[in-house]
């Protein structure tokens, strides 16, 4: 419930990794994965208080990201920026529709599987000492 943590973790300038498993509606070829790695031009509506309309539209290339093949129609993407619906828009930008999207790691903390028991939406787990250190480091990167 600490807003500082959310802001620190989600803002792209803080370079906190977010890892996703992405499944799409067709076969991903090596060229598609490389385009994702290099960045894709997407349109995002910025949520700025007191500003509405076209001046809030950001059309820009996404930052380079890590992309690994998982299967014929799936990959794992690691982002350090957090634009609204970014992965879905990146996939649309190269001609695919996302059929399933799952964040599997955040700030270096695994969110699914393993001993933490996080398998279904709404599941929660107590963080361990190492995970607490990761969170503290994310909130105080200069310490």
PDB file of C-alpha atoms in Angstrom:
ATOM      1  CA  UNK A   1       0.000   0.000   0.000  1.00  0.00           C
ATOM      2  CA  UNK A   2       3.068   2.273  -0.154  1.00  0.00           C
ATOM      3  CA  UNK A   3       2.637   4.622  -3.128  1.00  0.00           C
ATOM      4  CA  UNK A   4       6.383   5.313  -3.178  1.00  0.00           C
ATOM      5  CA  UNK A   5       7.041   1.672  -3.975  1.00  0.00           C
ATOM      6  CA  UNK A   6       4.556   1.617  -6.850  1.00  0.00           C
ATOM      7  CA  UNK A   7       5.893   4.854  -8.338  1.00  0.00           C
ATOM      8  CA  UNK A   8       9.503   3.758  -7.952  1.00  0.00           C
ATOM      9  CA  UNK A   9       8.884   0.342  -9.424  1.00  0.00           C
ATOM     10  CA  UNK A  10       6.695   1.297 -12.364  1.00  0.00           C
ATOM     11  CA  UNK A  11       8.426   4.391 -13.698  1.00  0.00           C
ATOM     12  CA  UNK A  12      10.697   3.596 -16.627  1.00  0.00           C
ATOM     13  CA  UNK A  13      13.455   5.978 -15.573  1.00  0.00           C
ATOM     14  CA  UNK A  14      14.073   3.781 -12.527  1.00  0.00           C
ATOM     15  CA  UNK A  15      14.843   0.798 -14.782  1.00  0.00           C
ATOM     16  CA  UNK A  16      13.140  -1.809 -12.621  1.00  0.00           C
ATOM     17  CA  UNK A  17      12.644  -5.048 -14.591  1.00  0.00           C
ATOM     18  CA  UNK A  18       9.190  -6.467 -15.246  1.00  0.00           C
ATOM     19  CA  UNK A  19       9.117  -9.913 -16.886  1.00  0.00           C
ATOM     20  CA  UNK A  20       6.125 -11.207 -18.847  1.00  0.00           C
ATOM     21  CA  UNK A  21       5.178 -14.403 -20.652  1.00  0.00           C
ATOM     22  CA  UNK A  22       3.329 -13.412 -23.824  1.00  0.00           C
ATOM     23  CA  UNK A  23       1.195 -15.657 -26.035  1.00  0.00           C
ATOM     24  CA  UNK A  24      -0.023 -14.433 -29.421  1.00  0.00           C
ATOM     25  CA  UNK A  25      -2.440 -15.535 -32.136  1.00  0.00           C
ATOM     26  CA  UNK A  26       0.109 -16.640 -34.756  1.00  0.00           C
ATOM     27  CA  UNK A  27       3.662 -17.913 -35.233  1.00  0.00           C
ATOM     28  CA  UNK A  28       6.461 -15.626 -34.050  1.00  0.00           C
ATOM     29  CA  UNK A  29       9.510 -15.704 -36.312  1.00  0.00           C
ATOM     30  CA  UNK A  30      13.019 -14.564 -35.398  1.00  0.00           C
ATOM     31  CA  UNK A  31      12.457 -11.277 -37.287  1.00  0.00           C
ATOM     32  CA  UNK A  32       9.445 -10.509 -35.090  1.00  0.00           C
ATOM     33  CA  UNK A  33      11.426 -11.131 -31.912  1.00  0.00           C
ATOM     34  CA  UNK A  34      14.234  -8.888 -33.158  1.00  0.00           C
ATOM     35  CA  UNK A  35      11.790  -6.077 -33.940  1.00  0.00           C
ATOM     36  CA  UNK A  36      10.477  -6.323 -30.373  1.00  0.00           C
ATOM     37  CA  UNK A  37      14.046  -6.232 -28.998  1.00  0.00           C
ATOM     38  CA  UNK A  38      14.901  -3.167 -31.061  1.00  0.00           C
ATOM     39  CA  UNK A  39      11.759  -1.253 -30.061  1.00  0.00           C
ATOM     40  CA  UNK A  40       8.392  -0.708 -31.708  1.00  0.00           C
ATOM     41  CA  UNK A  41       6.668   2.616 -32.348  1.00  0.00           C
ATOM     42  CA  UNK A  42       3.449   2.725 -30.304  1.00  0.00           C
ATOM     43  CA  UNK A  43       0.876   5.339 -29.334  1.00  0.00           C
ATOM     44  CA  UNK A  44       0.191   5.980 -25.655  1.00  0.00           C
ATOM     45  CA  UNK A  45      -2.196   8.427 -24.002  1.00  0.00           C
ATOM     46  CA  UNK A  46      -0.372  10.108 -21.134  1.00  0.00           C
ATOM     47  CA  UNK A  47      -2.325  10.437 -17.908  1.00  0.00           C
ATOM     48  CA  UNK A  48      -1.489  13.974 -16.822  1.00  0.00           C
ATOM     49  CA  UNK A  49      -3.638  15.872 -14.391  1.00  0.00           C
ATOM     50  CA  UNK A  50      -5.449  18.821 -15.922  1.00  0.00           C
ATOM     51  CA  UNK A  51      -4.521  17.945 -19.518  1.00  0.00           C
ATOM     52  CA  UNK A  52      -6.817  16.325 -22.024  1.00  0.00           C
ATOM     53  CA  UNK A  53      -6.894  15.557 -25.697  1.00  0.00           C
ATOM     54  CA  UNK A  54      -4.232  15.189 -28.359  1.00  0.00           C
ATOM     55  CA  UNK A  55      -1.498  16.968 -26.401  1.00  0.00           C
ATOM     56  CA  UNK A  56      -1.374  13.909 -24.145  1.00  0.00           C
ATOM     57  CA  UNK A  57      -0.713  11.485 -27.003  1.00  0.00           C
ATOM     58  CA  UNK A  58       2.805  10.104 -27.074  1.00  0.00           C
ATOM     59  CA  UNK A  59       3.925   8.392 -30.278  1.00  0.00           C
ATOM     60  CA  UNK A  60       7.381   6.996 -29.705  1.00  0.00           C
ATOM     61  CA  UNK A  61       9.524   3.930 -30.078  1.00  0.00           C
ATOM     62  CA  UNK A  62       9.691   1.683 -27.039  1.00  0.00           C
ATOM     63  CA  UNK A  63      13.038   1.166 -25.336  1.00  0.00           C
ATOM     64  CA  UNK A  64      15.141  -1.844 -26.268  1.00  0.00           C
ATOM     65  CA  UNK A  65      14.078  -4.869 -24.271  1.00  0.00           C
ATOM     66  CA  UNK A  66      15.060  -8.456 -23.681  1.00  0.00           C
ATOM     67  CA  UNK A  67      12.975 -10.968 -25.659  1.00  0.00           C
ATOM     68  CA  UNK A  68      13.369 -14.757 -25.537  1.00  0.00           C
ATOM     69  CA  UNK A  69      11.382 -17.347 -27.446  1.00  0.00           C
ATOM     70  CA  UNK A  70       9.273 -19.689 -25.310  1.00  0.00           C
ATOM     71  CA  UNK A  71       7.452 -21.492 -28.090  1.00  0.00           C
ATOM     72  CA  UNK A  72       6.055 -21.137 -31.589  1.00  0.00           C
ATOM     73  CA  UNK A  73       3.565 -18.458 -30.565  1.00  0.00           C
ATOM     74  CA  UNK A  74       5.026 -17.282 -27.259  1.00  0.00           C
ATOM     75  CA  UNK A  75       7.924 -15.326 -25.862  1.00  0.00           C
ATOM     76  CA  UNK A  76       9.205 -13.825 -22.640  1.00  0.00           C
ATOM     77  CA  UNK A  77       9.665 -10.051 -22.584  1.00  0.00           C
ATOM     78  CA  UNK A  78      11.589  -8.089 -19.951  1.00  0.00           C
ATOM     79  CA  UNK A  79      10.705  -4.387 -19.871  1.00  0.00           C
ATOM     80  CA  UNK A  80      12.198  -1.540 -17.873  1.00  0.00           C
ATOM     81  CA  UNK A  81       9.616   1.016 -18.961  1.00  0.00           C
ATOM     82  CA  UNK A  82       5.944   0.813 -18.184  1.00  0.00           C
ATOM     83  CA  UNK A  83       3.774   2.466 -20.780  1.00  0.00           C
ATOM     84  CA  UNK A  84       0.042   1.755 -20.695  1.00  0.00           C
ATOM     85  CA  UNK A  85      -0.761  -1.637 -22.290  1.00  0.00           C
ATOM     86  CA  UNK A  86       2.746  -1.559 -23.752  1.00  0.00           C
ATOM     87  CA  UNK A  87       3.169  -5.236 -24.611  1.00  0.00           C
ATOM     88  CA  UNK A  88      -0.226  -5.468 -26.281  1.00  0.00           C
ATOM     89  CA  UNK A  89       0.554  -2.355 -28.327  1.00  0.00           C
ATOM     90  CA  UNK A  90       4.024  -3.626 -29.240  1.00  0.00           C
ATOM     91  CA  UNK A  91       2.526  -6.879 -30.486  1.00  0.00           C
ATOM     92  CA  UNK A  92      -0.161  -5.019 -32.436  1.00  0.00           C
ATOM     93  CA  UNK A  93       2.617  -2.897 -33.946  1.00  0.00           C
ATOM     94  CA  UNK A  94       4.200  -5.998 -35.488  1.00  0.00           C
ATOM     95  CA  UNK A  95       0.885  -7.557 -36.538  1.00  0.00           C
ATOM     96  CA  UNK A  96      -0.087  -9.845 -33.646  1.00  0.00           C
ATOM     97  CA  UNK A  97      -2.897 -10.022 -31.089  1.00  0.00           C
ATOM     98  CA  UNK A  98      -2.050 -11.045 -27.514  1.00  0.00           C
ATOM     99  CA  UNK A  99      -4.107 -14.043 -26.405  1.00  0.00           C
ATOM    100  CA  UNK A 100      -2.539 -14.422 -22.951  1.00  0.00           C
ATOM    101  CA  UNK A 101      -0.283 -12.153 -20.923  1.00  0.00           C
ATOM    102  CA  UNK A 102       1.177 -12.975 -17.529  1.00  0.00           C
ATOM    103  CA  UNK A 103       3.627 -10.964 -15.443  1.00  0.00           C
ATOM    104  CA  UNK A 104       5.928 -13.562 -13.937  1.00  0.00           C
ATOM    105  CA  UNK A 105       8.548 -11.425 -12.204  1.00  0.00           C
ATOM    106  CA  UNK A 106       8.651  -7.925 -10.768  1.00  0.00           C
ATOM    107  CA  UNK A 107      11.705  -6.195  -9.246  1.00  0.00           C
ATOM    108  CA  UNK A 108      13.496  -9.550  -9.402  1.00  0.00           C
ATOM    109  CA  UNK A 109      10.786 -11.208  -7.297  1.00  0.00           C
ATOM    110  CA  UNK A 110       9.075 -14.267  -8.871  1.00  0.00           C
ATOM    111  CA  UNK A 111       5.292 -13.921  -8.988  1.00  0.00           C
ATOM    112  CA  UNK A 112       4.262 -17.402 -10.101  1.00  0.00           C
ATOM    113  CA  UNK A 113       5.010 -21.007  -9.349  1.00  0.00           C
ATOM    114  CA  UNK A 114       7.592 -22.273  -6.950  1.00  0.00           C
ATOM    115  CA  UNK A 115       7.167 -22.261  -3.209  1.00  0.00           C
ATOM    116  CA  UNK A 116       5.526 -18.822  -3.012  1.00  0.00           C
ATOM    117  CA  UNK A 117       2.141 -20.261  -4.048  1.00  0.00           C
ATOM    118  CA  UNK A 118       1.269 -17.370  -6.366  1.00  0.00           C
ATOM    119  CA  UNK A 119      -0.629 -19.144  -9.092  1.00  0.00           C
ATOM    120  CA  UNK A 120      -4.072 -17.527  -9.317  1.00  0.00           C
ATOM    121  CA  UNK A 121      -5.191 -13.892  -9.534  1.00  0.00           C
ATOM    122  CA  UNK A 122      -5.560 -12.511  -6.018  1.00  0.00           C
ATOM    123  CA  UNK A 123      -3.055 -14.915  -4.442  1.00  0.00           C
ATOM    124  CA  UNK A 124      -0.549 -13.345  -2.057  1.00  0.00           C
ATOM    125  CA  UNK A 125       2.559 -14.434  -0.198  1.00  0.00           C
ATOM    126  CA  UNK A 126       4.742 -13.181   2.614  1.00  0.00           C
ATOM    127  CA  UNK A 127       8.012 -11.804   1.262  1.00  0.00           C
ATOM    128  CA  UNK A 128      11.255 -13.277   2.488  1.00  0.00           C
ATOM    129  CA  UNK A 129      14.375 -11.416   3.628  1.00  0.00           C
ATOM    130  CA  UNK A 130      15.972 -11.418   0.156  1.00  0.00           C
ATOM    131  CA  UNK A 131      12.788 -10.056  -1.460  1.00  0.00           C
ATOM    132  CA  UNK A 132      12.568  -7.344   1.201  1.00  0.00           C
ATOM    133  CA  UNK A 133      16.127  -6.312   0.343  1.00  0.00           C
ATOM    134  CA  UNK A 134      15.175  -6.104  -3.355  1.00  0.00           C
ATOM    135  CA  UNK A 135      12.239  -3.856  -2.488  1.00  0.00           C
ATOM    136  CA  UNK A 136      14.349  -1.622  -0.260  1.00  0.00           C
ATOM    137  CA  UNK A 137      16.991  -1.361  -2.964  1.00  0.00           C
ATOM    138  CA  UNK A 138      14.373  -0.390  -5.541  1.00  0.00           C
ATOM    139  CA  UNK A 139      13.031   2.366  -3.275  1.00  0.00           C
ATOM    140  CA  UNK A 140      16.521   3.661  -2.383  1.00  0.00           C
ATOM    141  CA  UNK A 141      18.668   3.031  -5.487  1.00  0.00           C
ATOM    142  CA  UNK A 142      21.409   5.491  -4.409  1.00  0.00           C
ATOM    143  CA  UNK A 143      22.037   3.828  -1.038  1.00  0.00           C
TER     144      UNK A 143
END
